[in-house]
Short mmCIF file of C-alpha atoms in Angstrom, two decimals:
data_model
loop_
_atom_site.label_atom_id
_atom_site.label_comp_id
_atom_site.label_asym_id
_atom_site.label_seq_id
_atom_site.Cartn_x
_atom_site.Cartn_y
_atom_site.Cartn_z
CA MET F 222 -9.88 -11.16 -22.04
CA GLY F 223 -9.56 -7.84 -20.24
CA ARG F 224 -6.35 -6.96 -18.19
CA PRO F 225 -6.57 -7.34 -14.14
CA CYS F 226 -7.72 -3.99 -12.82
CA ASN F 227 -4.40 -2.83 -11.59
CA GLY F 228 -2.78 0.40 -12.29
CA PHE F 229 0.90 -1.21 -13.08
CA LEU F 230 -1.04 -3.83 -15.38
CA SER F 231 -3.19 -1.38 -17.25
CA ALA F 232 -0.22 1.20 -18.05
CA LEU F 233 1.69 -1.30 -19.86
CA SER F 234 2.05 -1.33 -23.72
CA ALA F 235 0.30 -4.17 -25.48
CA ASP F 236 4.10 -5.97 -26.18
CA ASP F 237 5.08 -5.54 -22.60
CA TYR F 238 1.85 -6.98 -21.34
CA GLU F 239 2.35 -9.98 -23.07
CA LEU F 240 5.70 -10.48 -22.06
CA ILE F 241 4.54 -11.17 -18.51
CA ARG F 242 0.54 -12.34 -19.34
CA PRO F 243 1.42 -15.96 -19.71
CA HIS F 244 2.75 -16.08 -16.37
CA LEU F 245 0.21 -14.07 -14.53
CA ARG F 246 -2.07 -16.16 -12.05
CA THR F 247 -4.53 -14.67 -9.69
CA VAL F 248 -4.55 -15.36 -5.74
CA ASP F 249 -6.66 -14.13 -2.79
CA LEU F 250 -5.23 -11.56 -0.38
CA HIS F 251 -6.38 -12.73 3.16
CA HIS F 252 -6.60 -10.28 5.79
CA GLU F 253 -3.29 -10.35 7.83
CA THR F 254 -1.24 -12.85 5.42
CA VAL F 255 2.20 -12.34 5.77
CA LEU F 256 3.66 -12.22 2.07
CA VAL F 257 7.14 -11.83 3.05
CA GLU F 258 9.58 -11.02 5.99
CA THR F 259 12.07 -9.02 6.68
CA GLY F 260 15.28 -10.64 5.59
CA GLU F 261 13.61 -13.33 3.29
CA MET F 262 13.84 -13.56 -0.49
CA LEU F 263 10.74 -12.01 -2.26
CA LYS F 264 9.77 -14.63 -4.78
CA ARG F 265 6.71 -13.18 -6.36
CA ALA F 266 5.66 -9.81 -7.28
CA TYR F 267 2.19 -8.65 -6.21
CA PHE F 268 -0.37 -6.93 -8.69
CA PRO F 269 -3.39 -5.75 -6.08
CA HIS F 270 -6.80 -5.76 -7.84
CA ARG F 271 -8.31 -5.03 -4.74
CA GLY F 272 -7.09 -5.04 -1.33
CA VAL F 273 -3.76 -3.17 0.39
CA ILE F 274 -0.45 -4.60 1.24
CA SER F 275 1.24 -2.67 4.48
CA LEU F 276 5.18 -2.59 4.26
CA VAL F 277 6.04 -2.81 8.14
CA VAL F 278 9.26 -2.20 9.77
CA GLU F 279 9.63 -4.20 12.72
CA LEU F 280 12.12 -3.01 15.67
CA ALA F 281 14.11 -4.84 18.41
CA ARG F 282 11.62 -4.44 21.19
CA GLY F 283 8.82 -5.79 19.26
CA GLU F 284 6.96 -2.41 17.64
CA HIS F 285 5.66 -2.57 14.18
CA VAL F 286 5.75 0.70 12.25
CA GLN F 287 4.21 0.83 8.98
CA VAL F 288 6.26 2.67 6.30
CA ALA F 289 4.31 2.38 2.72
CA MET F 290 0.92 0.91 1.33
CA ILE F 291 0.52 -0.66 -1.89
CA GLY F 292 -2.95 -1.20 -3.56
CA ARG F 293 -4.59 -1.35 -6.90
CA ASP F 294 -2.33 1.31 -8.45
CA SER F 295 1.08 -0.15 -8.10
CA LEU F 296 3.04 -3.34 -7.18
CA LEU F 297 5.21 -5.16 -4.44
CA GLY F 298 8.44 -5.94 -5.68
CA ALA F 299 9.28 -3.20 -8.11
CA LEU F 300 12.70 -2.59 -6.38
CA SER F 301 13.46 -6.13 -5.71
CA ILE F 302 13.55 -6.52 -9.84
CA MET F 303 15.98 -3.63 -9.92
CA GLY F 304 18.29 -4.89 -7.27
CA ASP F 305 18.51 -7.49 -4.38
CA ALA F 306 15.24 -9.61 -3.62
CA CYS F 307 15.74 -9.88 0.02
CA ALA F 308 13.18 -7.79 1.66
CA LEU F 309 13.84 -4.89 3.44
CA ASN F 310 10.64 -5.03 5.32
CA THR F 311 7.57 -7.40 6.15
CA ALA F 312 4.63 -7.16 3.83
CA ILE F 313 1.00 -7.79 5.32
CA VAL F 314 -2.33 -7.94 3.70
CA LEU F 315 -3.85 -5.01 5.42
CA VAL F 316 -7.34 -4.94 3.68
CA PRO F 317 -8.24 -8.22 2.01
CA GLY F 318 -8.66 -8.64 -1.49
CA VAL F 319 -7.25 -10.56 -4.83
CA ALA F 320 -4.16 -10.03 -6.79
CA SER F 321 -2.24 -11.16 -9.59
CA VAL F 322 1.11 -12.85 -9.16
CA VAL F 323 4.21 -13.69 -11.16
CA ASP F 324 7.39 -15.24 -10.37
CA LEU F 325 10.11 -12.57 -9.83
CA ASP F 326 12.61 -14.15 -11.69
CA ARG F 327 9.87 -14.15 -14.93
CA LEU F 328 9.46 -10.61 -14.45
CA ARG F 329 12.99 -9.71 -14.43
CA ILE F 330 13.41 -11.54 -17.58
CA ALA F 331 10.78 -9.66 -18.94
CA ALA F 332 12.33 -6.12 -17.83
CA ASP F 333 15.67 -7.36 -19.42
CA GLN F 334 13.87 -7.44 -22.91
CA SER F 335 12.07 -4.32 -22.40
CA SER F 336 13.38 -0.80 -21.55
CA THR F 337 9.84 0.92 -21.36
CA LEU F 338 8.97 -2.22 -18.65
CA ARG F 339 12.37 -1.27 -16.90
CA THR F 340 11.40 2.03 -16.77
CA LEU F 341 7.81 1.71 -15.12
CA LEU F 342 9.15 -0.70 -12.48
CA THR F 343 11.77 1.87 -11.90
CA ARG F 344 9.35 4.86 -11.72
CA HIS F 345 6.73 2.67 -9.40
CA GLY F 346 9.43 1.71 -7.12
CA LEU F 347 10.36 5.09 -6.52
CA ALA F 348 6.96 6.03 -6.03
CA VAL F 349 7.27 3.53 -3.22
CA TYR F 350 10.43 5.19 -2.23
CA ALA F 351 8.87 8.60 -2.10
CA GLN F 352 5.86 7.73 0.16
CA MET F 353 8.43 5.99 2.52
CA GLN F 354 10.36 9.07 2.79
CA GLN F 355 7.27 10.94 3.48
CA THR F 356 5.96 8.70 6.26
CA ALA F 357 8.95 8.86 8.07
CA GLY F 358 8.62 12.60 8.20
CA CYS F 359 5.23 12.58 9.22
CA ASN F 360 5.36 10.29 11.89
CA ALA F 361 8.42 12.42 13.31
CA ALA F 362 6.59 15.83 12.87
CA HIS F 363 2.93 15.65 12.48
CA PRO F 364 0.12 15.31 15.55
CA VAL F 365 -1.74 11.81 15.87
CA GLU F 366 -4.82 13.10 14.44
CA SER F 367 -3.53 14.38 11.15
CA ARG F 368 -1.24 10.77 10.65
CA LEU F 369 -4.44 8.91 11.13
CA SER F 370 -6.49 11.17 8.96
CA ARG F 371 -3.89 10.66 6.32
CA CYS F 372 -3.66 6.85 6.75
CA LEU F 373 -7.60 6.22 6.35
CA LEU F 374 -7.44 8.51 3.45
CA HIS F 375 -4.83 6.57 1.61
CA THR F 376 -6.24 3.19 2.66
CA HIS F 377 -9.49 4.23 1.52
CA ASP F 378 -8.34 5.35 -1.81
CA LEU F 379 -6.45 2.19 -2.39
CA SER F 380 -9.16 -0.41 -1.76
CA CYS F 381 -12.00 1.95 -2.88
CA ASP F 382 -14.26 0.91 0.32
CA SER F 383 -15.04 3.28 3.17
CA ARG F 384 -15.53 0.05 5.77
CA LEU F 385 -12.35 -0.82 6.98
CA LEU F 386 -11.67 -3.52 9.48
CA LEU F 387 -8.67 -1.71 11.62
CA THR F 388 -8.26 -2.58 15.17
CA GLN F 389 -6.74 -0.08 17.41
CA GLU F 390 -3.46 -1.94 17.23
CA THR F 391 -3.30 -1.79 13.25
CA MET F 392 -3.91 2.05 13.55
CA ALA F 393 -1.38 2.33 15.94
CA GLN F 394 0.93 0.33 13.55
CA MET F 395 0.04 2.52 10.67
CA ILE F 396 0.86 5.87 12.06
CA GLY F 397 3.80 4.76 14.68
CA ALA F 398 1.94 5.69 17.86
CA ARG F 399 0.58 4.33 20.91
CA ARG F 400 -2.72 2.43 21.03
CA ASN F 401 -4.08 4.81 23.82
CA SER F 402 -3.53 7.61 21.97
CA VAL F 403 -5.19 6.28 18.52
CA SER F 404 -8.20 5.17 21.18
CA LEU F 405 -8.37 8.71 21.90
CA VAL F 406 -7.71 10.17 18.20
CA ALA F 407 -10.43 8.01 16.86
CA ASN F 408 -12.92 9.24 19.61
CA SER F 409 -12.28 12.68 18.66
CA LEU F 410 -12.80 11.96 14.67
CA GLN F 411 -15.91 10.16 15.61
CA GLN F 412 -17.41 12.81 17.68
CA ALA F 413 -16.78 15.01 14.63
CA ASN F 414 -18.59 12.78 12.78
CA PHE F 415 -15.88 11.98 10.25
CA ILE F 416 -15.81 8.37 11.06
CA HIS F 417 -17.74 5.59 13.03
CA TYR F 418 -15.40 3.34 15.06
CA SER F 419 -16.63 0.23 16.94
CA ARG F 420 -14.81 -3.04 17.82
CA GLY F 421 -12.12 -2.69 14.86
CA HIS F 422 -14.74 -1.68 12.12
CA VAL F 423 -13.76 2.05 10.71
CA ARG F 424 -16.56 3.60 8.40
CA ILE F 425 -15.48 6.68 6.57
CA ILE F 426 -18.44 8.95 6.64
CA ASN F 427 -17.08 12.34 5.58
CA LEU F 428 -14.15 12.41 3.19
CA ASP F 429 -13.72 16.37 3.25
CA GLY F 430 -13.56 16.28 6.78
CA LEU F 431 -10.83 13.71 7.22
CA ARG F 432 -8.87 15.68 4.31
CA GLN F 433 -9.20 18.71 6.27
CA THR F 434 -7.77 17.34 9.20
CA ALA F 435 -5.27 15.43 7.68
CA CYS F 436 -1.62 16.80 7.25
CA GLU F 437 0.01 17.85 4.02
CA CYS F 438 1.77 14.67 3.46
CA TYR F 439 -1.41 12.75 2.15
CA ALA F 440 -1.78 15.45 -0.99
CA THR F 441 2.19 15.02 -0.98
CA VAL F 442 2.00 11.16 -1.59
CA LYS F 443 -0.37 11.62 -4.31
CA THR F 444 1.51 14.64 -5.92
CA GLN F 445 4.80 12.37 -6.25
CA TYR F 446 2.78 9.61 -7.27
CA ASP F 447 1.07 11.34 -10.03
CA ARG F 448 4.64 12.98 -11.06
CA LEU F 449 6.55 9.88 -10.99
CA VAL F 450 3.68 7.12 -12.77
CA SER F 451 0.47 9.07 -14.15
CA ALA F 452 2.35 11.46 -15.80
CA ARG F 453 4.67 9.81 -18.16
#
């Protein structure tokens, strides 16, 4: 039996994979399902094969701002293995798909048995942390058009799909902007023939155009990921 199509699981040595293989099971990731809320204890680690998980910070006045995305290249729960399993943010399914899951306690036992597994978990946790830092700086300093282009590119990369189900409210949450600003920018990207947007459906039709519009944060996150995870 081949391994699930997930970057973290694929990167494990045969011995490390065998530590968790008997405990893996497959679940569907349904659109907008909340996997864990801020303050709850994360009970399972998720390894997406397809689909994208959005990590969201909830503010006191009701605003929701995305701080990172996790897809088929990584896992949800890497940092929880290293320390407190209490969720620091809410995890919501942004793009539906399929994932392997394992109880966090089982993964923690496996990590205690293998230094190489612990190292890979740490590197993936750092990659997510680096993405959060970059996102915070991006949302504070860069124009809405650049931020939206960055998020659309990243979502495309993680989902391997040019057709995305994203409402204006969701896109506003992704980049920490107001819905009216997102509406104007989405219309601008559509007029430039970079995307087609209609009633919550986004179709990316010009990746190069989006890359030229996106800020440097898109490339920076990819570089950090490659440095921490891919080039071991």
